[in-house]
Amino acid sequence: MESCLFCKIINKELPGDIVFEDGNVVAFKDIHPKAAVHILIVPKEHIESISSENSENVIGGLILAAKNIIKRDNARGCKLLFNIGRDGGQVIDHLHMHLLCQS
Ligand code: 5GP
Ligand code: ZN
């Protein structure tokens, strides 16, 4: 998706503070953090939202990435969040999971 902000960060066409990457997933710091630690975990494949067909194929990889980051950074007091659709507060149409931690 040429016009997608998160695809551009994934492809390193735009700067992103990337904290984790594997074959399927990229994680980078949210530009407007709403917690001490606020990371967005995204599939490399462009899928619009949790409601999209096939989203279930990538969700496990997002959660595994979150587990790895939490363990690696000894993060504490964490929450995982998906905003789904405009009414649910989703403003970027590339599926992403928020990892929010108190430290
Ligand atoms: P949503 O509301 O769609 O679930 O979350 C989108 C998130 O992307 C927001 O928390 C917002 O702060 C973040 N965001 C928007 N633009 C950028 C950007 O250019 N870079 C980064 N790293 N985060 C962004
Ligand atoms: Zn995209």
mmCIF file with all atom_site columns, C-alpha atoms and ligand atoms in Angstrom:
data_model
loop_
_atom_site.group_PDB
_atom_site.id
_atom_site.type_symbol
_atom_site.label_atom_id
_atom_site.label_alt_id
_atom_site.label_comp_id
_atom_site.label_asym_id
_atom_site.label_entity_id
_atom_site.label_seq_id
_atom_site.pdbx_PDB_ins_code
_atom_site.Cartn_x
_atom_site.Cartn_y
_atom_site.Cartn_z
_atom_site.occupancy
_atom_site.B_iso_or_equiv
_atom_site.pdbx_formal_charge
_atom_site.auth_seq_id
_atom_site.auth_comp_id
_atom_site.auth_asym_id
_atom_site.auth_atom_id
_atom_site.pdbx_PDB_model_num
ATOM   1   C  CA  . MET A 1 1   ? 0.000   0.000   0.000  1.00 0.00 ? 1   MET A CA  1
ATOM   2   C  CA  . GLU A 1 2   ? 1.916   3.015   -1.311 1.00 0.00 ? 2   GLU A CA  1
ATOM   3   C  CA  . SER A 1 3   ? 0.030   5.620   0.699  1.00 0.00 ? 3   SER A CA  1
ATOM   4   C  CA  . CYS A 1 4   ? 0.022   3.793   4.031  1.00 0.00 ? 4   CYS A CA  1
ATOM   5   C  CA  . LEU A 1 5   ? 2.023   5.485   6.800  1.00 0.00 ? 5   LEU A CA  1
ATOM   6   C  CA  . PHE A 1 6   ? 2.763   2.257   8.664  1.00 0.00 ? 6   PHE A CA  1
ATOM   7   C  CA  . CYS A 1 7   ? 3.824   0.438   5.467  1.00 0.00 ? 7   CYS A CA  1
ATOM   8   C  CA  . LYS A 1 8   ? 6.316   3.266   4.905  1.00 0.00 ? 8   LYS A CA  1
ATOM   9   C  CA  . ILE A 1 9   ? 7.710   2.870   8.447  1.00 0.00 ? 9   ILE A CA  1
ATOM   10  C  CA  . ILE A 1 10  ? 7.898   -0.928  7.941  1.00 0.00 ? 10  ILE A CA  1
ATOM   11  C  CA  . ASN A 1 11  ? 9.758   -0.440  4.645  1.00 0.00 ? 11  ASN A CA  1
ATOM   12  C  CA  . LYS A 1 12  ? 12.082  2.185   6.235  1.00 0.00 ? 12  LYS A CA  1
ATOM   13  C  CA  . GLU A 1 13  ? 10.837  4.839   3.812  1.00 0.00 ? 13  GLU A CA  1
ATOM   14  C  CA  . LEU A 1 14  ? 9.849   6.957   6.821  1.00 0.00 ? 14  LEU A CA  1
ATOM   15  C  CA  . PRO A 1 15  ? 11.655  7.128   10.174 1.00 0.00 ? 15  PRO A CA  1
ATOM   16  C  CA  . GLY A 1 16  ? 10.266  5.034   13.006 1.00 0.00 ? 16  GLY A CA  1
ATOM   17  C  CA  . ASP A 1 17  ? 11.780  4.249   16.377 1.00 0.00 ? 17  ASP A CA  1
ATOM   18  C  CA  . ILE A 1 18  ? 11.806  0.479   15.777 1.00 0.00 ? 18  ILE A CA  1
ATOM   19  C  CA  . VAL A 1 19  ? 12.243  -1.577  18.957 1.00 0.00 ? 19  VAL A CA  1
ATOM   20  C  CA  . PHE A 1 20  ? 11.581  -5.084  17.596 1.00 0.00 ? 20  PHE A CA  1
ATOM   21  C  CA  . GLU A 1 21  ? 11.438  -6.811  14.233 1.00 0.00 ? 21  GLU A CA  1
ATOM   22  C  CA  . ASP A 1 22  ? 11.081  -10.394 13.022 1.00 0.00 ? 22  ASP A CA  1
ATOM   23  C  CA  . GLY A 1 23  ? 10.021  -11.981 9.744  1.00 0.00 ? 23  GLY A CA  1
ATOM   24  C  CA  . ASN A 1 24  ? 6.352   -11.068 10.113 1.00 0.00 ? 24  ASN A CA  1
ATOM   25  C  CA  . VAL A 1 25  ? 6.154   -8.152  12.527 1.00 0.00 ? 25  VAL A CA  1
ATOM   26  C  CA  . VAL A 1 26  ? 7.621   -4.697  13.226 1.00 0.00 ? 26  VAL A CA  1
ATOM   27  C  CA  . ALA A 1 27  ? 7.232   -2.817  16.525 1.00 0.00 ? 27  ALA A CA  1
ATOM   28  C  CA  . PHE A 1 28  ? 7.968   0.889   16.973 1.00 0.00 ? 28  PHE A CA  1
ATOM   29  C  CA  . LYS A 1 29  ? 7.359   3.598   19.562 1.00 0.00 ? 29  LYS A CA  1
ATOM   30  C  CA  . ASP A 1 30  ? 4.105   5.531   19.283 1.00 0.00 ? 30  ASP A CA  1
ATOM   31  C  CA  . ILE A 1 31  ? 4.809   9.149   18.316 1.00 0.00 ? 31  ILE A CA  1
ATOM   32  C  CA  . HIS A 1 32  ? 2.280   10.409  20.917 1.00 0.00 ? 32  HIS A CA  1
ATOM   33  C  CA  . PRO A 1 33  ? 2.806   8.029   23.859 1.00 0.00 ? 33  PRO A CA  1
ATOM   34  C  CA  . LYS A 1 34  ? -0.152  7.539   26.193 1.00 0.00 ? 34  LYS A CA  1
ATOM   35  C  CA  . ALA A 1 35  ? 1.879   5.571   28.764 1.00 0.00 ? 35  ALA A CA  1
ATOM   36  C  CA  . ALA A 1 36  ? 5.512   5.444   29.941 1.00 0.00 ? 36  ALA A CA  1
ATOM   37  C  CA  . VAL A 1 37  ? 6.009   2.719   27.336 1.00 0.00 ? 37  VAL A CA  1
ATOM   38  C  CA  . HIS A 1 38  ? 3.755   2.878   24.267 1.00 0.00 ? 38  HIS A CA  1
ATOM   39  C  CA  . ILE A 1 39  ? 4.689   0.613   21.374 1.00 0.00 ? 39  ILE A CA  1
ATOM   40  C  CA  . LEU A 1 40  ? 2.739   -0.176  18.216 1.00 0.00 ? 40  LEU A CA  1
ATOM   41  C  CA  . ILE A 1 41  ? 3.099   -3.753  16.994 1.00 0.00 ? 41  ILE A CA  1
ATOM   42  C  CA  . VAL A 1 42  ? 2.165   -4.199  13.342 1.00 0.00 ? 42  VAL A CA  1
ATOM   43  C  CA  . PRO A 1 43  ? 2.156   -7.035  10.805 1.00 0.00 ? 43  PRO A CA  1
ATOM   44  C  CA  . LYS A 1 44  ? 4.455   -6.462  7.817  1.00 0.00 ? 44  LYS A CA  1
ATOM   45  C  CA  . GLU A 1 45  ? 1.536   -7.482  5.620  1.00 0.00 ? 45  GLU A CA  1
ATOM   46  C  CA  . HIS A 1 46  ? -0.914  -4.634  4.968  1.00 0.00 ? 46  HIS A CA  1
ATOM   47  C  CA  . ILE A 1 47  ? -4.172  -5.686  6.630  1.00 0.00 ? 47  ILE A CA  1
ATOM   48  C  CA  . GLU A 1 48  ? -6.594  -2.901  7.496  1.00 0.00 ? 48  GLU A CA  1
ATOM   49  C  CA  . SER A 1 49  ? -8.044  -3.958  10.815 1.00 0.00 ? 49  SER A CA  1
ATOM   50  C  CA  . ILE A 1 50  ? -8.960  -6.801  13.127 1.00 0.00 ? 50  ILE A CA  1
ATOM   51  C  CA  . SER A 1 51  ? -12.261 -6.915  11.257 1.00 0.00 ? 51  SER A CA  1
ATOM   52  C  CA  . SER A 1 52  ? -10.515 -7.663  7.936  1.00 0.00 ? 52  SER A CA  1
ATOM   53  C  CA  . GLU A 1 53  ? -10.512 -11.103 6.374  1.00 0.00 ? 53  GLU A CA  1
ATOM   54  C  CA  . ASN A 1 54  ? -7.420  -13.135 7.387  1.00 0.00 ? 54  ASN A CA  1
ATOM   55  C  CA  . SER A 1 55  ? -6.496  -10.892 10.339 1.00 0.00 ? 55  SER A CA  1
ATOM   56  C  CA  . GLU A 1 56  ? -6.530  -14.014 12.520 1.00 0.00 ? 56  GLU A CA  1
ATOM   57  C  CA  . ASN A 1 57  ? -3.472  -15.266 10.609 1.00 0.00 ? 57  ASN A CA  1
ATOM   58  C  CA  . VAL A 1 58  ? -1.281  -12.456 11.981 1.00 0.00 ? 58  VAL A CA  1
ATOM   59  C  CA  . ILE A 1 59  ? -2.675  -11.776 15.465 1.00 0.00 ? 59  ILE A CA  1
ATOM   60  C  CA  . GLY A 1 60  ? -0.694  -14.585 17.098 1.00 0.00 ? 60  GLY A CA  1
ATOM   61  C  CA  . GLY A 1 61  ? 2.530   -13.076 15.737 1.00 0.00 ? 61  GLY A CA  1
ATOM   62  C  CA  . LEU A 1 62  ? 1.634   -9.673  17.221 1.00 0.00 ? 62  LEU A CA  1
ATOM   63  C  CA  . ILE A 1 63  ? 1.028   -11.202 20.649 1.00 0.00 ? 63  ILE A CA  1
ATOM   64  C  CA  . LEU A 1 64  ? 4.253   -13.231 20.462 1.00 0.00 ? 64  LEU A CA  1
ATOM   65  C  CA  . ALA A 1 65  ? 6.158   -10.017 19.655 1.00 0.00 ? 65  ALA A CA  1
ATOM   66  C  CA  . ALA A 1 66  ? 4.537   -8.327  22.681 1.00 0.00 ? 66  ALA A CA  1
ATOM   67  C  CA  . LYS A 1 67  ? 5.568   -11.253 24.899 1.00 0.00 ? 67  LYS A CA  1
ATOM   68  C  CA  . ASN A 1 68  ? 9.144   -11.005 23.633 1.00 0.00 ? 68  ASN A CA  1
ATOM   69  C  CA  . ILE A 1 69  ? 9.344   -7.235  24.170 1.00 0.00 ? 69  ILE A CA  1
ATOM   70  C  CA  . ILE A 1 70  ? 7.826   -7.453  27.681 1.00 0.00 ? 70  ILE A CA  1
ATOM   71  C  CA  . LYS A 1 71  ? 10.308  -10.165 28.679 1.00 0.00 ? 71  LYS A CA  1
ATOM   72  C  CA  . ARG A 1 72  ? 13.331  -8.527  27.016 1.00 0.00 ? 72  ARG A CA  1
ATOM   73  C  CA  . ASP A 1 73  ? 12.663  -5.095  28.550 1.00 0.00 ? 73  ASP A CA  1
ATOM   74  C  CA  . ASN A 1 74  ? 11.289  -6.405  31.850 1.00 0.00 ? 74  ASN A CA  1
ATOM   75  C  CA  . ALA A 1 75  ? 8.251   -4.194  31.190 1.00 0.00 ? 75  ALA A CA  1
ATOM   76  C  CA  . ARG A 1 76  ? 5.631   -4.010  33.931 1.00 0.00 ? 76  ARG A CA  1
ATOM   77  C  CA  . GLY A 1 77  ? 1.976   -3.100  34.226 1.00 0.00 ? 77  GLY A CA  1
ATOM   78  C  CA  . CYS A 1 78  ? 1.180   -3.755  30.583 1.00 0.00 ? 78  CYS A CA  1
ATOM   79  C  CA  . LYS A 1 79  ? -1.997  -3.690  28.527 1.00 0.00 ? 79  LYS A CA  1
ATOM   80  C  CA  . LEU A 1 80  ? -2.651  -4.786  24.948 1.00 0.00 ? 80  LEU A CA  1
ATOM   81  C  CA  . LEU A 1 81  ? -5.235  -2.865  22.942 1.00 0.00 ? 81  LEU A CA  1
ATOM   82  C  CA  . PHE A 1 82  ? -6.778  -2.945  19.486 1.00 0.00 ? 82  PHE A CA  1
ATOM   83  C  CA  . ASN A 1 83  ? -8.873  -0.020  18.286 1.00 0.00 ? 83  ASN A CA  1
ATOM   84  C  CA  . ILE A 1 84  ? -11.232 -1.380  15.655 1.00 0.00 ? 84  ILE A CA  1
ATOM   85  C  CA  . GLY A 1 85  ? -12.710 0.932   13.029 1.00 0.00 ? 85  GLY A CA  1
ATOM   86  C  CA  . ARG A 1 86  ? -13.370 4.689   13.263 1.00 0.00 ? 86  ARG A CA  1
ATOM   87  C  CA  . ASP A 1 87  ? -16.041 4.244   15.920 1.00 0.00 ? 87  ASP A CA  1
ATOM   88  C  CA  . GLY A 1 88  ? -13.525 2.289   17.978 1.00 0.00 ? 88  GLY A CA  1
ATOM   89  C  CA  . GLY A 1 89  ? -10.886 5.017   17.708 1.00 0.00 ? 89  GLY A CA  1
ATOM   90  C  CA  . GLN A 1 90  ? -8.803  3.509   14.889 1.00 0.00 ? 90  GLN A CA  1
ATOM   91  C  CA  . VAL A 1 91  ? -7.268  6.316   12.819 1.00 0.00 ? 91  VAL A CA  1
ATOM   92  C  CA  . ILE A 1 92  ? -4.527  4.393   10.944 1.00 0.00 ? 92  ILE A CA  1
ATOM   93  C  CA  . ASP A 1 93  ? -5.924  1.749   8.595  1.00 0.00 ? 93  ASP A CA  1
ATOM   94  C  CA  . HIS A 1 94  ? -3.042  -0.703  8.993  1.00 0.00 ? 94  HIS A CA  1
ATOM   95  C  CA  . LEU A 1 95  ? -3.782  -3.260  11.697 1.00 0.00 ? 95  LEU A CA  1
ATOM   96  C  CA  . HIS A 1 96  ? -1.808  -2.483  14.861 1.00 0.00 ? 96  HIS A CA  1
ATOM   97  C  CA  . MET A 1 97  ? -1.797  -3.573  18.471 1.00 0.00 ? 97  MET A CA  1
ATOM   98  C  CA  . HIS A 1 98  ? -0.948  -1.047  21.178 1.00 0.00 ? 98  HIS A CA  1
ATOM   99  C  CA  . LEU A 1 99  ? 1.411   -2.247  23.945 1.00 0.00 ? 99  LEU A CA  1
ATOM   100 C  CA  . LEU A 1 100 ? 1.071   0.142   26.885 1.00 0.00 ? 100 LEU A CA  1
ATOM   101 C  CA  . CYS A 1 101 ? 3.170   -0.340  30.023 1.00 0.00 ? 101 CYS A CA  1
ATOM   102 C  CA  . GLN A 1 102 ? 3.701   1.600   33.229 1.00 0.00 ? 102 GLN A CA  1
ATOM   103 C  CA  . SER A 1 103 ? 7.457   1.020   33.017 1.00 0.00 ? 103 SER A CA  1
HETATM 104 P  P1  . 5GP B 2 .   ? -5.151  4.108   16.434 1.00 0.00 ? 1   5GP B P1  1
HETATM 105 O  O1  . 5GP B 2 .   ? -5.895  5.267   17.021 1.00 0.00 ? 1   5GP B O1  1
HETATM 106 O  O2  . 5GP B 2 .   ? -5.316  4.040   14.927 1.00 0.00 ? 1   5GP B O2  1
HETATM 107 O  O3  . 5GP B 2 .   ? -5.420  2.804   17.117 1.00 0.00 ? 1   5GP B O3  1
HETATM 108 O  O4  . 5GP B 2 .   ? -3.618  4.376   16.739 1.00 0.00 ? 1   5GP B O4  1
HETATM 109 C  C1  . 5GP B 2 .   ? -2.761  5.047   15.876 1.00 0.00 ? 1   5GP B C1  1
HETATM 110 C  C2  . 5GP B 2 .   ? -1.555  5.438   16.668 1.00 0.00 ? 1   5GP B C2  1
HETATM 111 O  O5  . 5GP B 2 .   ? -0.536  5.820   15.748 1.00 0.00 ? 1   5GP B O5  1
HETATM 112 C  C3  . 5GP B 2 .   ? -1.795  6.648   17.587 1.00 0.00 ? 1   5GP B C3  1
HETATM 113 O  O6  . 5GP B 2 .   ? -1.542  6.260   18.934 1.00 0.00 ? 1   5GP B O6  1
HETATM 114 C  C4  . 5GP B 2 .   ? -0.797  7.695   17.081 1.00 0.00 ? 1   5GP B C4  1
HETATM 115 O  O7  . 5GP B 2 .   ? -0.191  8.418   18.130 1.00 0.00 ? 1   5GP B O7  1
HETATM 116 C  C5  . 5GP B 2 .   ? 0.210   6.863   16.310 1.00 0.00 ? 1   5GP B C5  1
HETATM 117 N  N1  . 5GP B 2 .   ? 0.844   7.547   15.198 1.00 0.00 ? 1   5GP B N1  1
HETATM 118 C  C6  . 5GP B 2 .   ? 0.252   8.364   14.279 1.00 0.00 ? 1   5GP B C6  1
HETATM 119 N  N2  . 5GP B 2 .   ? 1.144   8.787   13.371 1.00 0.00 ? 1   5GP B N2  1
HETATM 120 C  C7  . 5GP B 2 .   ? 2.346   8.230   13.715 1.00 0.00 ? 1   5GP B C7  1
HETATM 121 C  C8  . 5GP B 2 .   ? 3.657   8.298   13.150 1.00 0.00 ? 1   5GP B C8  1
HETATM 122 O  O8  . 5GP B 2 .   ? 3.914   8.958   12.133 1.00 0.00 ? 1   5GP B O8  1
HETATM 123 N  N3  . 5GP B 2 .   ? 4.644   7.586   13.778 1.00 0.00 ? 1   5GP B N3  1
HETATM 124 C  C9  . 5GP B 2 .   ? 4.398   6.846   14.896 1.00 0.00 ? 1   5GP B C9  1
HETATM 125 N  N4  . 5GP B 2 .   ? 5.433   6.195   15.438 1.00 0.00 ? 1   5GP B N4  1
HETATM 126 N  N5  . 5GP B 2 .   ? 3.164   6.752   15.458 1.00 0.00 ? 1   5GP B N5  1
HETATM 127 C  C10 . 5GP B 2 .   ? 2.162   7.438   14.871 1.00 0.00 ? 1   5GP B C10 1
HETATM 128 ZN ZN  . ZN  B 3 .   ? 0.006   -0.515  5.476  1.00 0.00 ? 2   ZN  B ZN  1
#
